[in-house]
Each structure stands twice: as C-alpha cells, then as structure tokens.
PDB file of C-alpha atoms in Angstrom:
ATOM      1  CA  UNK A  16       0.000   0.000   0.000  1.00 57.00           C
ATOM      2  CA  UNK A  17       2.850   2.375   0.785  1.00 47.00           C
ATOM      3  CA  UNK A  18       4.407   1.947  -2.662  1.00 45.00           C
ATOM      4  CA  UNK A  19       1.014   2.401  -4.308  1.00 49.00           C
ATOM      5  CA  UNK A  20       0.484   5.622  -2.338  1.00 46.00           C
ATOM      6  CA  UNK A  21       3.962   6.877  -3.401  1.00 45.00           C
ATOM      7  CA  UNK A  22       3.227   6.140  -7.043  1.00 42.00           C
ATOM      8  CA  UNK A  23      -0.195   7.814  -6.990  1.00 41.00           C
ATOM      9  CA  UNK A  24       1.197  10.864  -5.184  1.00 45.00           C
ATOM     10  CA  UNK A  25       4.057  11.188  -7.653  1.00 41.00           C
ATOM     11  CA  UNK A  26       1.701  10.757 -10.609  1.00 43.00           C
ATOM     12  CA  UNK A  27      -0.692  13.413  -9.317  1.00 47.00           C
ATOM     13  CA  UNK A  28       2.084  15.910  -8.630  1.00 44.00           C
ATOM     14  CA  UNK A  29       3.618  15.240 -12.063  1.00 45.00           C
ATOM     15  CA  UNK A  30       0.276  15.752 -13.814  1.00 51.00           C
ATOM     16  CA  UNK A  31      -0.441  18.957 -11.889  1.00 46.00           C
ATOM     17  CA  UNK A  32       3.077  20.242 -12.685  1.00 50.00           C
ATOM     18  CA  UNK A  33       2.668  19.559 -16.412  1.00 52.00           C
ATOM     19  CA  UNK A  34      -0.857  20.998 -16.482  1.00 54.00           C
ATOM     20  CA  UNK A  35       0.299  24.219 -14.801  1.00 51.00           C
ATOM     21  CA  UNK A  36       3.098  24.608 -17.322  1.00 52.00           C
ATOM     22  CA  UNK A  37       0.739  23.877 -20.208  1.00 56.00           C
ATOM     23  CA  UNK A  38      -1.839  26.484 -19.109  1.00 64.00           C
ATOM     24  CA  UNK A  39       0.679  29.190 -18.179  1.00 62.00           C
ATOM     25  CA  UNK A  40       1.265  31.941 -20.797  1.00 66.00           C
ATOM     26  CA  UNK A  41       4.664  31.510 -22.452  1.00 55.00           C
ATOM     27  CA  UNK A  42       6.464  34.565 -20.906  1.00 60.00           C
ATOM     28  CA  UNK A  43       5.368  33.544 -17.409  1.00 63.00           C
ATOM     29  CA  UNK A  44       6.177  29.928 -18.195  1.00 56.00           C
ATOM     30  CA  UNK A  45       9.765  30.866 -19.052  1.00 54.00           C
ATOM     31  CA  UNK A  46      10.143  32.765 -15.763  1.00 57.00           C
ATOM     32  CA  UNK A  47       8.665  29.817 -13.890  1.00 57.00           C
ATOM     33  CA  UNK A  48      10.992  27.395 -15.658  1.00 57.00           C
ATOM     34  CA  UNK A  49      13.967  29.652 -14.931  1.00 57.00           C
ATOM     35  CA  UNK A  50      13.327  29.288 -11.206  1.00 57.00           C
ATOM     36  CA  UNK A  51      12.989  25.522 -11.589  1.00 55.00           C
ATOM     37  CA  UNK A  52      15.612  24.950 -14.275  1.00 62.00           C
ATOM     38  CA  UNK A  53      18.818  24.412 -12.344  1.00 88.00           C
ATOM     39  CA  UNK A  54      22.347  25.273 -13.417  1.00 96.00           C
ATOM     40  CA  UNK A  55      22.688  23.038 -16.489  1.00 96.00           C
ATOM     41  CA  UNK A  56      19.577  24.509 -18.125  1.00 96.00           C
ATOM     42  CA  UNK A  57      20.769  28.053 -17.425  1.00 96.00           C
ATOM     43  CA  UNK A  58      24.116  27.158 -19.006  1.00 97.00           C
ATOM     44  CA  UNK A  59      22.513  25.605 -22.083  1.00 97.00           C
ATOM     45  CA  UNK A  60      20.122  28.512 -22.522  1.00 96.00           C
ATOM     46  CA  UNK A  61      23.007  30.957 -22.440  1.00 96.00           C
ATOM     47  CA  UNK A  62      25.004  28.858 -24.924  1.00 96.00           C
ATOM     48  CA  UNK A  63      22.064  28.783 -27.340  1.00 95.00           C
ATOM     49  CA  UNK A  64      21.457  32.511 -26.849  1.00 93.00           C
ATOM     50  CA  UNK A  65      25.131  33.326 -27.429  1.00 94.00           C
ATOM     51  CA  UNK A  66      25.585  31.388 -30.637  1.00 93.00           C
ATOM     52  CA  UNK A  67      22.128  31.318 -32.234  1.00 88.00           C
ATOM     53  CA  UNK A  68      21.121  34.950 -32.429  1.00 68.00           C
ATOM     54  CA  UNK A  69      21.294  36.587 -35.888  1.00 62.00           C
ATOM     55  CA  UNK A  70      24.689  38.171 -36.600  1.00 54.00           C
ATOM     56  CA  UNK A  71      25.699  37.189 -33.046  1.00 61.00           C
ATOM     57  CA  UNK A  72      23.838  40.195 -31.588  1.00 68.00           C
ATOM     58  CA  UNK A  73      25.464  41.347 -28.334  1.00 88.00           C
ATOM     59  CA  UNK A  74      28.024  38.571 -28.777  1.00 92.00           C
ATOM     60  CA  UNK A  75      30.765  39.987 -26.474  1.00 92.00           C
ATOM     61  CA  UNK A  76      28.265  40.479 -23.654  1.00 94.00           C
ATOM     62  CA  UNK A  77      26.663  37.081 -24.193  1.00 94.00           C
ATOM     63  CA  UNK A  78      29.906  35.130 -24.305  1.00 95.00           C
ATOM     64  CA  UNK A  79      31.027  36.779 -21.058  1.00 96.00           C
ATOM     65  CA  UNK A  80      27.771  35.599 -19.460  1.00 96.00           C
ATOM     66  CA  UNK A  81      28.409  32.128 -20.844  1.00 97.00           C
ATOM     67  CA  UNK A  82      31.966  32.080 -19.479  1.00 98.00           C
ATOM     68  CA  UNK A  83      30.701  33.110 -16.028  1.00 98.00           C
ATOM     69  CA  UNK A  84      28.080  30.353 -15.974  1.00 98.00           C
ATOM     70  CA  UNK A  85      30.561  27.790 -17.271  1.00 98.00           C
ATOM     71  CA  UNK A  86      33.079  28.811 -14.609  1.00 98.00           C
ATOM     72  CA  UNK A  87      30.506  27.930 -11.935  1.00 97.00           C
ATOM     73  CA  UNK A  88      29.769  24.514 -13.464  1.00 98.00           C
ATOM     74  CA  UNK A  89      30.627  21.440 -11.403  1.00 97.00           C
ATOM     75  CA  UNK A  90      30.514  17.765 -12.217  1.00 97.00           C
ATOM     76  CA  UNK A  91      27.579  17.369  -9.836  1.00 96.00           C
ATOM     77  CA  UNK A  92      25.560  19.742 -12.062  1.00 96.00           C
ATOM     78  CA  UNK A  93      25.897  17.163 -14.847  1.00 97.00           C
ATOM     79  CA  UNK A  94      25.357  13.921 -12.955  1.00 96.00           C
ATOM     80  CA  UNK A  95      29.126  13.347 -12.703  1.00 97.00           C
ATOM     81  CA  UNK A  96      29.886  13.471  -8.994  1.00 95.00           C
ATOM     82  CA  UNK A  97      33.517  13.036  -7.982  1.00 94.00           C
ATOM     83  CA  UNK A  98      32.759   9.499  -6.741  1.00 95.00           C
ATOM     84  CA  UNK A  99      31.287   8.418 -10.097  1.00 96.00           C
ATOM     85  CA  UNK A 100      32.657   5.094 -11.363  1.00 96.00           C
ATOM     86  CA  UNK A 101      34.038   6.719 -14.534  1.00 96.00           C
ATOM     87  CA  UNK A 102      36.623   8.543 -12.410  1.00 97.00           C
ATOM     88  CA  UNK A 103      37.904   5.310 -10.867  1.00 95.00           C
ATOM     89  CA  UNK A 104      41.007   3.842 -12.462  1.00 91.00           C
ATOM     90  CA  UNK A 105      39.506   0.340 -12.627  1.00 93.00           C
ATOM     91  CA  UNK A 106      36.806   1.592 -15.012  1.00 94.00           C
ATOM     92  CA  UNK A 107      39.500   2.106 -17.654  1.00 96.00           C
ATOM     93  CA  UNK A 108      41.143  -1.326 -17.345  1.00 92.00           C
ATOM     94  CA  UNK A 109      38.600  -3.346 -19.343  1.00 90.00           C
ATOM     95  CA  UNK A 110      39.847  -4.802 -22.656  1.00 92.00           C
ATOM     96  CA  UNK A 111      38.826  -2.610 -25.569  1.00 92.00           C
ATOM     97  CA  UNK A 112      37.953   0.387 -23.376  1.00 96.00           C
ATOM     98  CA  UNK A 113      38.324   3.627 -25.320  1.00 98.00           C
ATOM     99  CA  UNK A 114      40.936   6.089 -23.990  1.00 97.00           C
ATOM    100  CA  UNK A 115      38.350   8.890 -24.035  1.00 98.00           C
ATOM    101  CA  UNK A 116      34.661   8.846 -23.109  1.00 98.00           C
ATOM    102  CA  UNK A 117      32.165  11.449 -24.323  1.00 98.00           C
ATOM    103  CA  UNK A 118      28.877  12.458 -22.681  1.00 98.00           C
ATOM    104  CA  UNK A 119      26.596  14.349 -25.052  1.00 98.00           C
ATOM    105  CA  UNK A 120      24.384  16.850 -23.243  1.00 98.00           C
ATOM    106  CA  UNK A 121      23.018  19.078 -25.998  1.00 97.00           C
ATOM    107  CA  UNK A 122      23.472  19.478 -29.738  1.00 95.00           C
ATOM    108  CA  UNK A 123      21.851  21.540 -32.498  1.00 94.00           C
ATOM    109  CA  UNK A 124      23.020  23.361 -35.628  1.00 92.00           C
ATOM    110  CA  UNK A 125      24.410  26.292 -33.606  1.00 93.00           C
ATOM    111  CA  UNK A 126      26.154  24.751 -30.601  1.00 96.00           C
ATOM    112  CA  UNK A 127      27.123  21.440 -29.008  1.00 97.00           C
ATOM    113  CA  UNK A 128      27.706  20.857 -25.310  1.00 98.00           C
ATOM    114  CA  UNK A 129      29.213  17.735 -23.824  1.00 98.00           C
ATOM    115  CA  UNK A 130      31.809  16.318 -21.473  1.00 98.00           C
ATOM    116  CA  UNK A 131      35.059  14.587 -22.435  1.00 98.00           C
ATOM    117  CA  UNK A 132      36.553  12.214 -19.854  1.00 98.00           C
ATOM    118  CA  UNK A 133      40.192  11.354 -20.532  1.00 98.00           C
ATOM    119  CA  UNK A 134      41.956   8.303 -19.120  1.00 97.00           C
ATOM    120  CA  UNK A 135      45.173   8.662 -17.138  1.00 96.00           C
ATOM    121  CA  UNK A 136      48.181   9.360 -19.405  1.00 95.00           C
ATOM    122  CA  UNK A 137      45.935   9.735 -22.464  1.00 97.00           C
ATOM    123  CA  UNK A 138      45.037  12.708 -24.654  1.00 97.00           C
ATOM    124  CA  UNK A 139      42.944  14.168 -27.424  1.00 98.00           C
ATOM    125  CA  UNK A 140      45.412  14.441 -30.330  1.00 98.00           C
ATOM    126  CA  UNK A 141      46.375  17.797 -31.811  1.00 98.00           C
ATOM    127  CA  UNK A 142      43.371  18.916 -33.867  1.00 98.00           C
ATOM    128  CA  UNK A 143      41.645  21.991 -35.257  1.00 97.00           C
ATOM    129  CA  UNK A 144      38.255  23.712 -34.960  1.00 96.00           C
ATOM    130  CA  UNK A 145      37.561  25.314 -38.357  1.00 93.00           C
ATOM    131  CA  UNK A 146      35.704  28.638 -37.984  1.00 92.00           C
ATOM    132  CA  UNK A 147      34.573  27.704 -34.489  1.00 95.00           C
ATOM    133  CA  UNK A 148      34.475  29.138 -31.010  1.00 96.00           C
ATOM    134  CA  UNK A 149      35.204  26.782 -28.148  1.00 97.00           C
ATOM    135  CA  UNK A 150      35.090  26.865 -24.362  1.00 98.00           C
ATOM    136  CA  UNK A 151      36.639  24.311 -22.009  1.00 98.00           C
ATOM    137  CA  UNK A 152      35.997  23.986 -18.284  1.00 98.00           C
ATOM    138  CA  UNK A 153      37.709  21.317 -16.201  1.00 98.00           C
ATOM    139  CA  UNK A 154      35.318  19.603 -13.783  1.00 98.00           C
ATOM    140  CA  UNK A 155      37.597  16.829 -12.548  1.00 98.00           C
ATOM    141  CA  UNK A 156      41.367  16.301 -12.352  1.00 97.00           C
ATOM    142  CA  UNK A 157      43.967  18.260 -14.286  1.00 98.00           C
ATOM    143  CA  UNK A 158      44.469  18.889 -18.004  1.00 98.00           C
ATOM    144  CA  UNK A 159      47.500  20.061 -19.952  1.00 98.00           C
ATOM    145  CA  UNK A 160      46.477  22.097 -23.007  1.00 98.00           C
ATOM    146  CA  UNK A 161      48.937  22.929 -25.780  1.00 98.00           C
ATOM    147  CA  UNK A 162      47.504  25.510 -28.195  1.00 98.00           C
ATOM    148  CA  UNK A 163      48.534  26.891 -31.579  1.00 98.00           C
ATOM    149  CA  UNK A 164      47.420  29.709 -33.861  1.00 98.00           C
ATOM    150  CA  UNK A 165      47.719  29.278 -37.626  1.00 97.00           C
ATOM    151  CA  UNK A 166      50.078  31.826 -39.160  1.00 96.00           C
ATOM    152  CA  UNK A 167      50.019  30.547 -42.748  1.00 95.00           C
ATOM    153  CA  UNK A 168      48.587  27.638 -44.732  1.00 93.00           C
ATOM    154  CA  UNK A 169      51.474  26.452 -46.918  1.00 94.00           C
ATOM    155  CA  UNK A 170      49.492  23.885 -48.908  1.00 91.00           C
ATOM    156  CA  UNK A 171      46.581  21.498 -48.345  1.00 88.00           C
ATOM    157  CA  UNK A 172      48.556  19.537 -45.710  1.00 95.00           C
ATOM    158  CA  UNK A 173      51.085  21.793 -43.993  1.00 97.00           C
ATOM    159  CA  UNK A 174      50.608  24.911 -41.863  1.00 97.00           C
ATOM    160  CA  UNK A 175      52.936  27.286 -40.064  1.00 98.00           C
ATOM    161  CA  UNK A 176      51.713  27.982 -36.536  1.00 98.00           C
ATOM    162  CA  UNK A 177      52.482  30.173 -33.562  1.00 98.00           C
ATOM    163  CA  UNK A 178      53.069  28.117 -30.404  1.00 98.00           C
ATOM    164  CA  UNK A 179      51.439  29.260 -27.161  1.00 98.00           C
ATOM    165  CA  UNK A 180      52.798  28.354 -23.751  1.00 97.00           C
ATOM    166  CA  UNK A 181      51.168  25.106 -22.555  1.00 97.00           C
ATOM    167  CA  UNK A 182      48.917  25.517 -19.532  1.00 97.00           C
ATOM    168  CA  UNK A 183      47.682  23.177 -16.819  1.00 98.00           C
ATOM    169  CA  UNK A 184      44.020  23.604 -15.938  1.00 97.00           C
ATOM    170  CA  UNK A 185      42.323  22.466 -12.722  1.00 97.00           C
ATOM    171  CA  UNK A 186      38.663  22.534 -11.728  1.00 94.00           C
ATOM    172  CA  UNK A 187      39.227  25.781  -9.829  1.00 96.00           C
ATOM    173  CA  UNK A 188      40.556  27.559 -12.942  1.00 98.00           C
ATOM    174  CA  UNK A 189      38.383  29.690 -15.258  1.00 97.00           C
ATOM    175  CA  UNK A 190      37.365  28.343 -18.677  1.00 98.00           C
ATOM    176  CA  UNK A 191      39.879  28.150 -21.523  1.00 96.00           C
ATOM    177  CA  UNK A 192      38.725  29.839 -24.742  1.00 96.00           C
ATOM    178  CA  UNK A 193      39.555  29.218 -28.401  1.00 96.00           C
ATOM    179  CA  UNK A 194      38.454  31.462 -31.257  1.00 95.00           C
ATOM    180  CA  UNK A 195      38.177  31.017 -35.045  1.00 93.00           C
ATOM    181  CA  UNK A 196      41.520  32.775 -35.607  1.00 93.00           C
ATOM    182  CA  UNK A 197      43.266  32.385 -32.264  1.00 96.00           C
ATOM    183  CA  UNK A 198      44.461  29.258 -30.434  1.00 96.00           C
ATOM    184  CA  UNK A 199      42.252  27.258 -32.786  1.00 96.00           C
ATOM    185  CA  UNK A 200      44.419  24.124 -32.716  1.00 98.00           C
ATOM    186  CA  UNK A 201      45.100  22.278 -29.496  1.00 98.00           C
ATOM    187  CA  UNK A 202      46.130  19.039 -27.841  1.00 98.00           C
ATOM    188  CA  UNK A 203      44.527  18.062 -24.529  1.00 98.00           C
ATOM    189  CA  UNK A 204      46.012  15.493 -22.163  1.00 98.00           C
ATOM    190  CA  UNK A 205      45.251  14.289 -18.661  1.00 98.00           C
ATOM    191  CA  UNK A 206      47.796  14.908 -15.916  1.00 97.00           C
ATOM    192  CA  UNK A 207      48.319  12.520 -12.971  1.00 95.00           C
ATOM    193  CA  UNK A 208      45.028  10.675 -13.357  1.00 96.00           C
ATOM    194  CA  UNK A 209      41.653  10.732 -15.046  1.00 97.00           C
ATOM    195  CA  UNK A 210      40.434  14.203 -16.055  1.00 98.00           C
ATOM    196  CA  UNK A 211      37.146  15.562 -17.364  1.00 98.00           C
ATOM    197  CA  UNK A 212      36.052  18.797 -18.978  1.00 98.00           C
ATOM    198  CA  UNK A 213      32.929  20.445 -20.321  1.00 98.00           C
ATOM    199  CA  UNK A 214      33.326  21.216 -24.021  1.00 98.00           C
ATOM    200  CA  UNK A 215      31.214  23.860 -25.803  1.00 98.00           C
ATOM    201  CA  UNK A 216      31.701  24.204 -29.565  1.00 97.00           C
ATOM    202  CA  UNK A 217      29.958  26.580 -31.951  1.00 96.00           C
ATOM    203  CA  UNK A 218      29.053  25.789 -34.604  1.00 94.00           C
ATOM    204  CA  UNK A 219      29.498  22.001 -34.282  1.00 95.00           C
ATOM    205  CA  UNK A 220      31.633  20.054 -36.739  1.00 93.00           C
ATOM    206  CA  UNK A 221      29.941  19.153 -40.066  1.00 86.00           C
ATOM    207  CA  UNK A 222      27.267  21.849 -39.733  1.00 89.00           C
ATOM    208  CA  UNK A 223      26.906  23.573 -43.095  1.00 84.00           C
ATOM    209  CA  UNK A 224      28.146  27.159 -43.243  1.00 80.00           C
ATOM    210  CA  UNK A 225      26.908  28.543 -46.589  1.00 79.00           C
ATOM    211  CA  UNK A 226      30.174  30.153 -47.698  1.00 78.00           C
ATOM    212  CA  UNK A 227      32.393  27.394 -46.277  1.00 76.00           C
ATOM    213  CA  UNK A 228      30.442  24.158 -46.617  1.00 74.00           C
ATOM    214  CA  UNK A 229      30.751  21.416 -44.018  1.00 76.00           C
ATOM    215  CA  UNK A 230      33.833  21.431 -41.798  1.00 83.00           C
ATOM    216  CA  UNK A 231      35.549  18.333 -40.485  1.00 90.00           C
ATOM    217  CA  UNK A 232      38.014  17.863 -37.676  1.00 95.00           C
ATOM    218  CA  UNK A 233      41.608  17.605 -38.932  1.00 96.00           C
ATOM    219  CA  UNK A 234      44.423  16.046 -36.909  1.00 98.00           C
ATOM    220  CA  UNK A 235      48.039  17.195 -37.079  1.00 98.00           C
ATOM    221  CA  UNK A 236      51.554  16.090 -36.223  1.00 98.00           C
ATOM    222  CA  UNK A 237      54.488  18.310 -35.361  1.00 98.00           C
ATOM    223  CA  UNK A 238      57.160  18.346 -38.065  1.00 97.00           C
ATOM    224  CA  UNK A 239      59.822  20.783 -36.837  1.00 97.00           C
ATOM    225  CA  UNK A 240      60.505  24.055 -35.080  1.00 96.00           C
ATOM    226  CA  UNK A 241      60.768  26.876 -37.639  1.00 95.00           C
ATOM    227  CA  UNK A 242      61.625  29.809 -35.352  1.00 94.00           C
ATOM    228  CA  UNK A 243      61.023  31.286 -31.926  1.00 95.00           C
ATOM    229  CA  UNK A 244      57.569  30.004 -30.878  1.00 96.00           C
ATOM    230  CA  UNK A 245      57.017  28.846 -34.487  1.00 97.00           C
ATOM    231  CA  UNK A 246      56.377  25.320 -35.725  1.00 98.00           C
ATOM    232  CA  UNK A 247      55.487  23.444 -38.899  1.00 98.00           C
ATOM    233  CA  UNK A 248      52.515  21.073 -38.624  1.00 98.00           C
ATOM    234  CA  UNK A 249      51.227  18.506 -41.103  1.00 98.00           C
ATOM    235  CA  UNK A 250      47.724  17.069 -41.296  1.00 98.00           C
ATOM    236  CA  UNK A 251      47.317  13.338 -40.665  1.00 98.00           C
ATOM    237  CA  UNK A 252      44.563  10.749 -40.349  1.00 97.00           C
ATOM    238  CA  UNK A 253      43.061  10.239 -36.920  1.00 96.00           C
ATOM    239  CA  UNK A 254      45.699   8.353 -34.863  1.00 97.00           C
ATOM    240  CA  UNK A 255      44.987   4.651 -34.486  1.00 96.00           C
ATOM    241  CA  UNK A 256      45.346   4.830 -30.699  1.00 96.00           C
ATOM    242  CA  UNK A 257      42.592   7.422 -30.342  1.00 97.00           C
ATOM    243  CA  UNK A 258      38.877   6.782 -30.276  1.00 97.00           C
ATOM    244  CA  UNK A 259      35.910   7.643 -28.066  1.00 97.00           C
ATOM    245  CA  UNK A 260      33.066   5.702 -26.551  1.00 97.00           C
ATOM    246  CA  UNK A 261      29.968   7.276 -25.042  1.00 97.00           C
ATOM    247  CA  UNK A 262      28.370   7.458 -21.621  1.00 97.00           C
ATOM    248  CA  UNK A 263      24.687   8.461 -21.423  1.00 97.00           C
ATOM    249  CA  UNK A 264      23.914  11.812 -19.848  1.00 97.00           C
ATOM    250  CA  UNK A 265      22.499  11.217 -16.356  1.00 95.00           C
ATOM    251  CA  UNK A 266      22.231  14.761 -15.022  1.00 95.00           C
ATOM    252  CA  UNK A 267      19.150  16.923 -14.406  1.00 94.00           C
ATOM    253  CA  UNK A 268      16.408  16.929 -17.024  1.00 93.00           C
ATOM    254  CA  UNK A 269      17.001  19.268 -19.970  1.00 93.00           C
ATOM    255  CA  UNK A 270      14.048  21.663 -20.232  1.00 92.00           C
ATOM    256  CA  UNK A 271      14.123  22.299 -23.991  1.00 88.00           C
ATOM    257  CA  UNK A 272      11.261  24.804 -23.916  1.00 88.00           C
ATOM    258  CA  UNK A 273      13.327  26.897 -21.531  1.00 89.00           C
ATOM    259  CA  UNK A 274      16.683  26.340 -23.254  1.00 90.00           C
ATOM    260  CA  UNK A 275      15.337  27.202 -26.716  1.00 83.00           C
ATOM    261  CA  UNK A 276      13.195  30.178 -25.699  1.00 70.00           C
ATOM    262  CA  UNK A 277      15.494  32.840 -27.163  1.00 62.00           C
ATOM    263  CA  UNK A 278      16.010  30.834 -30.352  1.00 64.00           C
ATOM    264  CA  UNK A 279      12.318  30.125 -30.987  1.00 57.00           C
ATOM    265  CA  UNK A 280      11.267  33.656 -30.113  1.00 55.00           C
ATOM    266  CA  UNK A 281      13.308  34.902 -33.096  1.00 53.00           C
ATOM    267  CA  UNK A 282      11.034  33.049 -35.526  1.00 46.00           C
TER     268      UNK A 282
END
C-alpha cells in the first residue's frame, strides 16, 4: 500500500506540474521554468542565446555571461559526482575500453555541449576547430592544453603555426577559450590521473556554413621548429590509438522549452 500511495502521489504531482506549465502563458512559463531549471539549463540557454542569435547580436556580452556560468559549473551539475565510477582507475582497465569517453548533453546546428573524460596518461590528439568558437571547463582532475594559432597555410597539408605556452588547468581555474583565428588548434592530455572537462563548440563540426560548406576535424603532427615560438605542422589521419566511446547523460532533465526560448522567439 505504501508503494502504491507513493506512485499515486508522484503521478498526481507530475500531472499537476505539467498541467500548470501547459496552461501558463509563455512569458510567465519561461520565468517559472527559470526558477525551476537548475544550473545546467541556465548554461545551455546561455550557450544557445550566445551562438544562435542573428549576426551574433550582443556577442561579447553574451559570451562573457556564458563564461561566467561555465566557470561555476561542477561535475555534480551534470550527474558526474567526484565518486562516479568513470573517475575510478579500474573503469578504464577493461579490454577494448576507449581512452576517451564522451557524454553528449546538448546538440543543435548552432552549438554542441558535452563532457570529455580522458583516461590517465591519455590525450585528445592535436586537432583543429575550423571557424569555431570553443570553451573548455575542467570539472575533474587536471588537463594540460597545448595551443597553436595558424600563421600561414602552406598547402593542403602543412601549416605554419604560432606556439602558445602550454597551460595546466584544474577545476578551480576559469574556462579556456579558443576562437576562429586564435588558439584554434590544441592538444589536450590528462595529468596525474583521469580528467574531465565540459566542451562547448559553436558551430558544431559538419554543420553547413553557406560560404564554407561542411567542416571536419583535422588532426596534425608536429614536423619541426621553424623559429622562436614557431612550428610546422602537417595534417594526418586520426591516430589509431585514439577513439571515443559514449556514456549516457544522467544529469538533471534538460528543459528544452526553456533552453530554446530565445532561439524560438526569433522566428
């Protein structure tokens, strides 16, 4: 009887909740959802707002808001508490386990949001982000990020790049930013154990940009130093030692009506 009472009570509350949202006028509904949304929905809404608005209206202001929200993001906001099994070394010892695990949280034609979890002593190979903005926030462990800015494309395989000083990022550090023409290539590796980071990319790979077509991720290898803080890179196929598997998102419910409000209100 107790379990039946729990089920009936939950069902009634759920129905009342959905009915209230259904009958509430949209502007009031958004305010109501904002109070109920939780951090992940606020983050996703700001990401969509930042990268979906026509001509990136108020882009500098919006990306600063996004950086502030991302800086406050913790693993617990995403269902990845510090005691989660994925952060335990034994989870990475199974035969055939990928060196990197990805958790997809949100994806549309303007922005993708997910979490990369990198095994101890592993890395995401040096790669580019063609005509993309990116934000990285460590939520567990420590990452070493080596970034490069393209100085000149020599041919369809080789590029001259400016080398930036590698940085170590911890969960207490602010987000790391890459831009279409600055620090657009990087290599990301875990330091002293498993590490995880939130990854926001806009627009996502393979999304069609009318004047550019679809863009794919290109991997690179270092050829030689060409000067002070200068290096020659050459494009390669994805390294055989690198691949990703996926872990389902298990964090708070994504309220799409709330997240997409700014985007749908443009239409």
